[in-house]
Coordinates of C-alpha atoms and ligand atoms in Angstrom, one line a residue:
X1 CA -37.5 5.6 31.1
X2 CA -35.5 7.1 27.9
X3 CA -39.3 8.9 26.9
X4 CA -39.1 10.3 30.7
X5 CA -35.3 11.5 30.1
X6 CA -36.5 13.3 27.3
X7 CA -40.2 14.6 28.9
X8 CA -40.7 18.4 29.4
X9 CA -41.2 17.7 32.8
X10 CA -37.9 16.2 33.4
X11 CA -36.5 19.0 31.9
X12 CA -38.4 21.8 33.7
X13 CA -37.1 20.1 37.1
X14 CA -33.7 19.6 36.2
X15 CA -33.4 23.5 34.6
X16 CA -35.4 24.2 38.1
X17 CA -32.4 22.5 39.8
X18 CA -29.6 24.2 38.3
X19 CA -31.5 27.6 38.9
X20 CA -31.5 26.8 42.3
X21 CA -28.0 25.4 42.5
X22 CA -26.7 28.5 40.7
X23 CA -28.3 31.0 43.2
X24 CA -27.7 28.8 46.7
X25 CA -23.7 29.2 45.5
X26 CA -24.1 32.8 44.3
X27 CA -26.4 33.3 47.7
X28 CA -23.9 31.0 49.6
X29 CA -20.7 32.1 48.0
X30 CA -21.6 36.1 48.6
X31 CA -22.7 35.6 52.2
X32 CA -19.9 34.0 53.1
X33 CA -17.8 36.4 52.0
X34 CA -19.2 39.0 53.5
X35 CA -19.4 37.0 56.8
X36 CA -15.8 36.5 56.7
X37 CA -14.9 40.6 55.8
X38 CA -17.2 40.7 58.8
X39 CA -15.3 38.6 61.1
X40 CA -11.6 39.8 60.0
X41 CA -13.0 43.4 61.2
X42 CA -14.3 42.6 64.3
X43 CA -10.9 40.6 65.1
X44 CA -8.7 43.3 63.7
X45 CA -10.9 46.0 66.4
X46 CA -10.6 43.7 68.9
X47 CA -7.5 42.8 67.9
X48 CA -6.7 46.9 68.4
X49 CA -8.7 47.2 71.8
X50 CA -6.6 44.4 72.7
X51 CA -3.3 45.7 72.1
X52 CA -4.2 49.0 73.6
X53 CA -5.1 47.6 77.0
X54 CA -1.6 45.5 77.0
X55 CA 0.1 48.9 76.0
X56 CA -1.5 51.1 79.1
X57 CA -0.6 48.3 81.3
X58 CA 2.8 48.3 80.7
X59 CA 2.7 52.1 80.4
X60 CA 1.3 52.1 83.9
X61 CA 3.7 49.6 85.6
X62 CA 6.7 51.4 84.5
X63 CA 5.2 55.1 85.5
X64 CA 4.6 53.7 88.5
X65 CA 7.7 51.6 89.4
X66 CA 10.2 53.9 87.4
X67 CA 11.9 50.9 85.9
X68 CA 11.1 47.5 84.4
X69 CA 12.5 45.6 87.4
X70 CA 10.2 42.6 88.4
X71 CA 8.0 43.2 85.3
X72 CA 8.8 39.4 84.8
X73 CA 5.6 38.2 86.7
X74 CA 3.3 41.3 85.1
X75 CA 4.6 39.3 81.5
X76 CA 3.9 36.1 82.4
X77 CA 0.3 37.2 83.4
X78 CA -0.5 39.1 80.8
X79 CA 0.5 36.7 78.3
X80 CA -1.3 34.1 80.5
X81 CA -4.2 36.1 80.4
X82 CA -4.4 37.1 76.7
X83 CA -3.0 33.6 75.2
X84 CA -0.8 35.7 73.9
X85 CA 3.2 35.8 73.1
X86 CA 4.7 39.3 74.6
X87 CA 8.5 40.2 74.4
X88 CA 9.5 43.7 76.2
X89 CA 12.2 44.9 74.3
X90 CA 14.7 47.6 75.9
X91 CA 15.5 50.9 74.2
X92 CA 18.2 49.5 72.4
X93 CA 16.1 46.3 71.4
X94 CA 17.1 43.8 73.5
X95 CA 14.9 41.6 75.2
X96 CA 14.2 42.6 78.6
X97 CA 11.5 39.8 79.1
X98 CA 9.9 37.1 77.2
X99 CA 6.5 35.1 77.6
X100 CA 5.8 32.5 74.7
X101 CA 1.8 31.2 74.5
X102 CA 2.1 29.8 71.4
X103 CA -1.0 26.5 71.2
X104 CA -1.1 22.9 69.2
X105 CA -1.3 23.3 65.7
X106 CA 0.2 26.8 65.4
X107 CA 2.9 27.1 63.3
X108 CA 6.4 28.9 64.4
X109 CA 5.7 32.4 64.7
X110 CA 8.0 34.9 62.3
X111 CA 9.0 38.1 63.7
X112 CA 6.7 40.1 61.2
X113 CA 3.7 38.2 62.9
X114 CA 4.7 40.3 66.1
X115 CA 2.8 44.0 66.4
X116 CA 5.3 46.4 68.3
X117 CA 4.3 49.5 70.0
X118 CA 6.5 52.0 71.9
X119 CA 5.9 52.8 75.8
X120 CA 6.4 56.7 76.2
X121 CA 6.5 57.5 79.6
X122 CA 7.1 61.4 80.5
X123 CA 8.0 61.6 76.8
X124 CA 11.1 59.6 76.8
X125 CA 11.0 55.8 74.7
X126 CA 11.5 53.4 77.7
X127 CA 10.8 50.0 76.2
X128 CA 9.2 48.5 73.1
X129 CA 6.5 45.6 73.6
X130 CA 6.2 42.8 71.2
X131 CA 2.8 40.9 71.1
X132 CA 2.2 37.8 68.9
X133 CA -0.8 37.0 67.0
X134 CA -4.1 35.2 68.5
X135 CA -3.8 31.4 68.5
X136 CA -5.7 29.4 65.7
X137 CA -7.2 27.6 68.1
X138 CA -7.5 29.4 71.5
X139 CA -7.3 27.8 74.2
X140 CA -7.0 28.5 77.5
X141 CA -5.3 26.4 80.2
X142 CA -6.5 27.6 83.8
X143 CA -4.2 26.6 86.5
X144 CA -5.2 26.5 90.4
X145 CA -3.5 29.6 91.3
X146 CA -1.1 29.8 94.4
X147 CA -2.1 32.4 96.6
X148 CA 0.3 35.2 94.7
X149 CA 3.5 34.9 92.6
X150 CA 3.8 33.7 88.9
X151 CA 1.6 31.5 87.4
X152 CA 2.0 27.7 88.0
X153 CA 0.0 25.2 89.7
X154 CA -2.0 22.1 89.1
X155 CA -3.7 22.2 85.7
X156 CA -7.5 22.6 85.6
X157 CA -9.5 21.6 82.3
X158 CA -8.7 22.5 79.3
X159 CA -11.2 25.3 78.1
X160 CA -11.3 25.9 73.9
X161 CA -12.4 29.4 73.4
X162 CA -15.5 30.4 70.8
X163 CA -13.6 30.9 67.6
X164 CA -15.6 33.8 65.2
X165 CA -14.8 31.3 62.4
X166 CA -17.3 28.7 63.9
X167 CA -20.1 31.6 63.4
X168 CA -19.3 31.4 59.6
X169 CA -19.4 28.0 59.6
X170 CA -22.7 27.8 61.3
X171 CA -24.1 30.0 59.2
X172 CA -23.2 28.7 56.1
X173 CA -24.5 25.0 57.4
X174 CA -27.5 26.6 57.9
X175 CA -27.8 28.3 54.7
X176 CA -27.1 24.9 53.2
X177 CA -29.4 23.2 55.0
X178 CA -32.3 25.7 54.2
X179 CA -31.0 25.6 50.4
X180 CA -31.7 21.9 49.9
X181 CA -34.8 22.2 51.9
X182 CA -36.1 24.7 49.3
X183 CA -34.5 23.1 47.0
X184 CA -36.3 20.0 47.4
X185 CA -39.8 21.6 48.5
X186 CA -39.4 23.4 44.9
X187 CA -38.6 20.5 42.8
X188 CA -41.9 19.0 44.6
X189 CA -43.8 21.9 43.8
X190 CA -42.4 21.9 39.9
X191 CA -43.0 18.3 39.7
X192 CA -46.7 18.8 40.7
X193 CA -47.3 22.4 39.0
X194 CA -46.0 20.7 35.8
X195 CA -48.0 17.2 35.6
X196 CA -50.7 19.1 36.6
X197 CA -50.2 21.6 33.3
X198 CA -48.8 18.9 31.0
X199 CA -51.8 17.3 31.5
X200 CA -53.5 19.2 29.0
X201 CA -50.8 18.9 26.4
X202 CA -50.6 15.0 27.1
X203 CA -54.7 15.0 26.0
X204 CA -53.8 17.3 23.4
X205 CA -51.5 14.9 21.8
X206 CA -53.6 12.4 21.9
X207 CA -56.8 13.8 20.8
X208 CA -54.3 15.3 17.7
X209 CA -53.4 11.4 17.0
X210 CA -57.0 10.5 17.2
X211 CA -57.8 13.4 14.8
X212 CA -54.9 12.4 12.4
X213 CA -56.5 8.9 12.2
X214 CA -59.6 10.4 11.0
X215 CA -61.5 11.0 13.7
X216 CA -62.1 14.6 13.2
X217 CA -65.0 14.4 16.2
X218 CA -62.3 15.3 18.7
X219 CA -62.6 17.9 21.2
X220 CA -60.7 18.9 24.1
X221 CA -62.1 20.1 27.3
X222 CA -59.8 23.6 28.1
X223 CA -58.9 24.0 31.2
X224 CA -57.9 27.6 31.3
X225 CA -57.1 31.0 30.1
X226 CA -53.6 30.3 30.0
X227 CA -51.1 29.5 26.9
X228 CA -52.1 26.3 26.9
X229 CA -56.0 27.0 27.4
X230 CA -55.2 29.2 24.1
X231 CA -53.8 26.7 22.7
X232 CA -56.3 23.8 22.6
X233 CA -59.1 26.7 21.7
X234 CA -57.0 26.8 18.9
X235 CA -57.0 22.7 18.7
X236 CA -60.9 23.1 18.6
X237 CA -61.5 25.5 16.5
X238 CA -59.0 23.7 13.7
X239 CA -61.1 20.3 14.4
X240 CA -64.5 22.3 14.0
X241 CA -62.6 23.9 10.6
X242 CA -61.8 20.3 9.6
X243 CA -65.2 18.6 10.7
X244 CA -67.0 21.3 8.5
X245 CA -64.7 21.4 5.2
X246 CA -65.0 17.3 5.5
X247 CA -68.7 17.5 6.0
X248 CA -68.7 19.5 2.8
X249 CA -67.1 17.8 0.9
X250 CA -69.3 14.8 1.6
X251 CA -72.2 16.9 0.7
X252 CA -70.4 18.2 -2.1
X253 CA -69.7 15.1 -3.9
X254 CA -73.4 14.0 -2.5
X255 CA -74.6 17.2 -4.7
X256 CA -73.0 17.0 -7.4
X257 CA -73.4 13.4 -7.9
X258 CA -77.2 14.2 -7.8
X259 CA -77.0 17.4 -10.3
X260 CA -75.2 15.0 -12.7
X261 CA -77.4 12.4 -11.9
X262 CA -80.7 14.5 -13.0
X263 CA -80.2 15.3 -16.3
X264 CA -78.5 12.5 -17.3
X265 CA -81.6 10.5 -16.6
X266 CA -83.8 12.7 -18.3
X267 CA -81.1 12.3 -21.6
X268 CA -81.2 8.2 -21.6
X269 CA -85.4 8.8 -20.4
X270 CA -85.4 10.6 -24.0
X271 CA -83.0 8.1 -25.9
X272 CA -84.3 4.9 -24.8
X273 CA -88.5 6.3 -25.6
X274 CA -87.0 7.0 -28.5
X275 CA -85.4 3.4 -29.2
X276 CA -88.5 1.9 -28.3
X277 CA -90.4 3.9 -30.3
X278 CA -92.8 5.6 -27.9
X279 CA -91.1 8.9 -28.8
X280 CA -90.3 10.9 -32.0
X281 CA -87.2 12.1 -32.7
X282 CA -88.7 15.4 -33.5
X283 CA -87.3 18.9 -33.4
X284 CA -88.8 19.6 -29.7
X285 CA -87.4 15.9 -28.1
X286 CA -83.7 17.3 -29.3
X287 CA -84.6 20.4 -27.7
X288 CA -85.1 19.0 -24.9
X289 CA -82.5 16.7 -24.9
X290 CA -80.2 20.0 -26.1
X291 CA -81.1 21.6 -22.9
X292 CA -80.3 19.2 -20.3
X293 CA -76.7 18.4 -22.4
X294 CA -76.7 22.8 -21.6
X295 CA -77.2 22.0 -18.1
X296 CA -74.8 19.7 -18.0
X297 CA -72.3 21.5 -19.2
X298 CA -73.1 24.7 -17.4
X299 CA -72.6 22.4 -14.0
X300 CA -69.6 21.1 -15.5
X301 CA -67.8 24.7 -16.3
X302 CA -69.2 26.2 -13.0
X303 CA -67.6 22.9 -10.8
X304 CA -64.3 23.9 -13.1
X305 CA -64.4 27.4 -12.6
X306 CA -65.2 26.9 -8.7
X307 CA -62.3 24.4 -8.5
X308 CA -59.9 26.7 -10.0
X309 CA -61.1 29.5 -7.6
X310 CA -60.5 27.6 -5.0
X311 CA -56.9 26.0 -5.6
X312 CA -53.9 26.9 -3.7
X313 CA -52.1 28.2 -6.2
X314 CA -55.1 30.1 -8.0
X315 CA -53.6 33.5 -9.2
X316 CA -55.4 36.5 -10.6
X317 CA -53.6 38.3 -13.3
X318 CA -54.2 41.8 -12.2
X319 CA -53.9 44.8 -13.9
X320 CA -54.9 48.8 -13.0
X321 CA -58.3 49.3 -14.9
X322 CA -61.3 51.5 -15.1
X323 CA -64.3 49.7 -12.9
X324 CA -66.9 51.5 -15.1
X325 CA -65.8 50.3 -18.4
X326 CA -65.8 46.8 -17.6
X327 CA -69.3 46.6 -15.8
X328 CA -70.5 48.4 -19.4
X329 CA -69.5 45.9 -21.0
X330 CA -70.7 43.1 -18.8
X331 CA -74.0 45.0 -19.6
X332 CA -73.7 45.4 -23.2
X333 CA -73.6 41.4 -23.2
X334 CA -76.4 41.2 -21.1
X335 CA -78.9 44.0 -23.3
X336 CA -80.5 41.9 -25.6
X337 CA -81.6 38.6 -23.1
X338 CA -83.1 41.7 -20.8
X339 CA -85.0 43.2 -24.0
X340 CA -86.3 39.8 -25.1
X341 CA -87.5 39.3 -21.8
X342 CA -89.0 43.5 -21.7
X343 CA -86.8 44.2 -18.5
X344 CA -85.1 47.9 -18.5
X345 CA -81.4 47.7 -17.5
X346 CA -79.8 51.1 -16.4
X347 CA -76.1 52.1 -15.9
X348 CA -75.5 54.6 -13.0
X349 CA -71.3 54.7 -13.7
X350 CA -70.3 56.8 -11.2
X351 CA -67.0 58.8 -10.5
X352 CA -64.8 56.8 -12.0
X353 CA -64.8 57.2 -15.1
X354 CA -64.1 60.9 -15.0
X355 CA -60.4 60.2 -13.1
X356 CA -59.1 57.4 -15.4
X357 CA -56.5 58.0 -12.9
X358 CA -58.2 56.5 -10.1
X359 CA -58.3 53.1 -11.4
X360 CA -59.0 49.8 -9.4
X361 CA -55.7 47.0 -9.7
X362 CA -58.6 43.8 -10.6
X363 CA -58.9 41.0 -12.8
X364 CA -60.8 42.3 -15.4
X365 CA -61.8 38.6 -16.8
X366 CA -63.1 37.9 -13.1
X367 CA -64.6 40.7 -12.5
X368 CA -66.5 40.3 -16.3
X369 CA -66.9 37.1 -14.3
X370 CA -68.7 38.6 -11.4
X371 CA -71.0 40.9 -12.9
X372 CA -71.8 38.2 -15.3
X373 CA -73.1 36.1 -12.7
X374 CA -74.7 39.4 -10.9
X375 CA -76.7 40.2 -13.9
X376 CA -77.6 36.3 -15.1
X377 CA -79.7 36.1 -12.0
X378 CA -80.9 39.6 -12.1
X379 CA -82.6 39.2 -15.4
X380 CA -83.7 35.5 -14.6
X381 CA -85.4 36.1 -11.5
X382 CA -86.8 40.0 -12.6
X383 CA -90.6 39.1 -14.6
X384 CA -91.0 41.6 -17.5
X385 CA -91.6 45.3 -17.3
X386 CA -89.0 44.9 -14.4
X387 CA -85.6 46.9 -14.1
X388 CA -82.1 45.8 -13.5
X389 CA -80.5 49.2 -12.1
X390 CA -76.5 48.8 -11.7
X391 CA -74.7 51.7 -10.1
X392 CA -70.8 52.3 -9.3
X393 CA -70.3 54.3 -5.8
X394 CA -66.4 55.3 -4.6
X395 CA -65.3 55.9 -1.2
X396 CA -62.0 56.6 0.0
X397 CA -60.6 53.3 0.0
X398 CA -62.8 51.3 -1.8
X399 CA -65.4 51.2 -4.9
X400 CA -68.7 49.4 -5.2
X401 CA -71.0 48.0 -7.5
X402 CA -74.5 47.6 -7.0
X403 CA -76.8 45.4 -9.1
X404 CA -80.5 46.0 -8.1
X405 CA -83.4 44.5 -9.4
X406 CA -87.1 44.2 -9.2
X407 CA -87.8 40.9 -9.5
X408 CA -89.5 38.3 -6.9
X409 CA -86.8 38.9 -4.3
X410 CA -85.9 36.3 -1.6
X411 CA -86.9 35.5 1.8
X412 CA -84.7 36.2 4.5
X413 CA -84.6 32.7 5.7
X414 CA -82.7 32.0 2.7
X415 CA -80.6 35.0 2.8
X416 CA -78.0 33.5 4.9
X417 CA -77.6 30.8 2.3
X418 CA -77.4 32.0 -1.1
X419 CA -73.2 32.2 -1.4
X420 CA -73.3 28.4 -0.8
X421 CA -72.0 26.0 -2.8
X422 CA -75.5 24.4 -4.8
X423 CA -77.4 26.6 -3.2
X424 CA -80.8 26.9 -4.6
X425 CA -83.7 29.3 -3.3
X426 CA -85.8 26.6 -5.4
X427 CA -84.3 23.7 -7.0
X428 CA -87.4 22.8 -9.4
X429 CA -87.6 26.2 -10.5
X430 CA -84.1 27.1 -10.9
X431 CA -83.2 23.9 -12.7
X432 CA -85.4 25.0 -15.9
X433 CA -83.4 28.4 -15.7
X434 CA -80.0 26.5 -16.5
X435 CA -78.7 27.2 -13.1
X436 CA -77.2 25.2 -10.3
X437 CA -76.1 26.9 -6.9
X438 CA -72.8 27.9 -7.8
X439 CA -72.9 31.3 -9.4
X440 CA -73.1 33.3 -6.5
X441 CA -70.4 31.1 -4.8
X442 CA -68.0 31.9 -7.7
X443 CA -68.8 35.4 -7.5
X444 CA -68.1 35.6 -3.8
X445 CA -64.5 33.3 -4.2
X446 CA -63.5 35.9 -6.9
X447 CA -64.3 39.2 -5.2
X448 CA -63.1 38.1 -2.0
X449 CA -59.1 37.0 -4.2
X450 CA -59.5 40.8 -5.0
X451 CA -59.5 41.2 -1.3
X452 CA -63.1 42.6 -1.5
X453 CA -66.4 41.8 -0.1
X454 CA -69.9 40.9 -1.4
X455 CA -73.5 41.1 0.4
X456 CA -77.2 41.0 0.0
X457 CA -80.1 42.8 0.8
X458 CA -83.2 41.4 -0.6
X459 CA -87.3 41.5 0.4
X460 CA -89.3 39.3 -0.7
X461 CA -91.3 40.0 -4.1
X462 CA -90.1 43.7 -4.1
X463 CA -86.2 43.0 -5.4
X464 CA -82.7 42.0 -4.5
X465 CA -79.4 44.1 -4.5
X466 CA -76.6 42.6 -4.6
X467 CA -73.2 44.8 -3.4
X468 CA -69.7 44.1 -4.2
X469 CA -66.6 46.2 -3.2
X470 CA -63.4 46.1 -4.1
X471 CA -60.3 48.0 -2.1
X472 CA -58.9 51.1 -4.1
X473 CA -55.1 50.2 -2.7
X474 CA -53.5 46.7 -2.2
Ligands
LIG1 P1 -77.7 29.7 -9.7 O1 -76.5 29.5 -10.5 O2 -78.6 28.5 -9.6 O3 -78.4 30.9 -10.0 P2 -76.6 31.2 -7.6 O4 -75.5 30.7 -6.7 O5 -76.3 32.2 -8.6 O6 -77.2 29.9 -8.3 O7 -77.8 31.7 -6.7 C1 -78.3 30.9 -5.6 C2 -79.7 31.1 -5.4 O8 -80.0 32.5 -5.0 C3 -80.6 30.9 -6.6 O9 -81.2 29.6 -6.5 C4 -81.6 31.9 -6.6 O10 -82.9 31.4 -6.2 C5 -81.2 33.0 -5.6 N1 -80.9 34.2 -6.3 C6 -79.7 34.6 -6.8 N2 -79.8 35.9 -7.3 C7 -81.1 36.2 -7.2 C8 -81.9 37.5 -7.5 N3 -81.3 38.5 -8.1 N4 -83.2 37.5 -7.2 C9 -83.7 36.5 -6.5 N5 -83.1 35.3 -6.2 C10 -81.8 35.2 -6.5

């Protein structure tokens, strides 16, 4: 009950109500108004029409007759006749005759009540005629009529006479009436229209609670391209985003348990031949064991650089510097490992060194970082006699650098792949080479904090060329 009180759906049909409550009174409260100006103008013309018609009569009667005598019975009549009070005052304002109509429930009449209108006849002020007000309740007493004289006679029924108020009245019953009708049929409608939409965020909720339990399997069907539609898209897509960062992490772990794993076992294979005797302790076993120790570390230092690349609060200490400086000396490092192994390196720097102005807001470590990674594989996958051709190109908002090579290229298959995390083209042959499957992913991490990009383009046994750009202003 108390999680109904406090449901969206009670409160869209209670705000529905008072929206509805508010605009039947304005509705009901401006109609009936108007209806009632209306009515107090059609009484106050009939009201007129009324008094006019009493007026001529009297007018007549006394240019016909020449004096008021006998206008006694014409009084009675016409105050009979109207329901109404009329006094015929003489020129000096004295009452000539009299006729009271007053009905039940009507309350003493004052004397401003009364409307008083001169009768001109031939010019000259001959009486003034006093006429009450209409009755509250009108009614009208018809009497069975002797065949001429004043009124008087047996009393017939009682006849009420339409009162205008009872057409406001009406109306507003039946504006009333209609209100709650719509009233109701729309708190129906909302009722149904809402269950029908909260629907949606009632198997949201739960397939969030499922989700926050751990079942990051959970989808929602959507049903439309409304807000809420958008919304569980957006639900879907976050479970997908979890689903896929969890499954990584499983593989991750899975992956680097198994890198470790490797040449560990090689390193105790070594020791323990060498406890037993079955292997010397010569200079090319502690080679041997030296380079898997090299591998281990290497996968230890990339997993710690990756890590740090990837934590929330990872921060790049940037600075305006020249592009071309820093990829020299990336390449100066990398000069004497290419000429052992006979491969040619050139340095296309491109425009920016000649504007030291235009200079590129980076992180030069990271960006040594980057190229490092660029060339290492450059020069390990490039046989001898092959080139390793790095060039600088600047557009308007951005600058690039290119590190081409000649070497064995990879297939396009594996294209896709190679910024993933222990990514290998192939792991046997790569493993001798020192490296693991996380250079290129560092490399990517690091450009993209620079709010840059990196690609590939690569065929098979020709060469691969690796692109990364980096924004001239942000
Ligand atoms: P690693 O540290 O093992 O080199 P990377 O993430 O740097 O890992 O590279 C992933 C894979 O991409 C490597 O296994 C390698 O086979 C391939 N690769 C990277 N650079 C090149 C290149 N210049 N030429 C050919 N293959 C490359």
């Amino acid at each position: 009950m108390t999680r109904w009180f406090f449901s969206l759906q009670f409160r869209l049909i209670v705000a529905f109500a008072f929206v509805l409550m508010l605009a039947l009174a304005a509705v009901g409260m401006y109609s009936g108004l108007a209806a009632e100006r209306e009515v107090r103008d059609v009484r106050k013309a009939s009201d007129e029409a009324l008094l006019a018609r009493i007026h001529e009569a009297f007018t007549e009667y006394y240019a016909a007759k020449g004096n008021w005598s006998g206008v006694a019975g014409t009084v009675e009549r016409v105050s009979y006749l109207t329901g109404r009070d009329i006094a015929l005052l003489d020129t000096a304002g004295d009452p000539i005759v009299a006729a009271k109509r007053s009905s039940r429930g009507d309350r003493p009449r004052e004397k401003e009540d009364y409307t008083t209108s001169r009768i001109v006849v031939d010019g000259g002020h001959v009486a003034s005629i006093l006429v009450g007000p209409a009755a509250s309740r009108p009614t009208f007493r018809p009497y069975r009529v002797p065949a001429r004289g004043p009124v008087q006679g047996e009393a017939l029924r009682e006849i009420q006479e339409p009162s205008l108020r009872r057409f406001t009245d009406t109306a507003f019953r039946s504006l009333l009436w209609s209100g709650l009708g719509a009233g109701l049929g729309g708190i129906l409608l909302v009722s149904l229209l809402s269950r029908r939409m909260l629907r949606s965020v009632r198997r949201l909720t739960d397939a969030a609670q499922e989700l926050g339990k751990g079942d990051l399997s959970q989808r929602v069907a959507v049903s439309g391209r409304d807000e809420i539609g958008e919304l569980t898209s957006t639900f879907n897509a976050m479970a997908e985003g979890l689903e896929n960062a969890e499954r990584q992490r499983r593989n991750m772990v899975a992956d680097v348990a198994h890198e470790l794993r490797t040449p560990l076992t090689n390193i105790r294979g070594y020791v323990e031949a060498m406890q037993d005797g079955v292997l010397e302790a010569d200079e090319a076993t502690i080679q041997n064991i030296h380079q898997q120790t090299m591998h281990l570390s290497n996968l230890i230092e990339d997993l710690r650089l990756l890590a740090e690349t990837e934590a929330a609060d990872f921060q790049l200490d940037l600075a305006p510097a020249s592009l071309s400086e820093v990829v020299a000396r990336s390449l100066d490092a990398f000069r004497p490992q290419a000429q052992a192994k006979g491969i040619t390196i050139t340095f296309a720097p491109g425009p920016d060194r000649a504007t030291p102005e235009r200079q590129v807001n980076m992180d030069r470590t990271r960006i040594e970082q980057v190229m490092s990674n660029l060339l290492q594989n450059a020069i390990a996958h490039t046989p001898a006699e092959g080139r390793v051709d790095v060039s600088i190109e600047e557009s308007e908002e951005a600058v690039s650098v290119t590190v081409a090579d000649t070497g064995e290229g990879i297939h396009s298959d594996e294209l896709p792949h190679v910024f993933d995390r222990l990514y290998r083209v192939d792991p046997s042959r790569t493993r001798s080479t020192g490296g693991v499957g996380l250079g290129l992913t560092i490399a990517k991490q690091l450009v993209e904090a620079h709010a840059g990009a990196i690609r590939v383009e690569s065929t098979l046994d020709k060469g691969s060329k690796f692109t990364f750009t980096l924004p001239l202003d942000w």
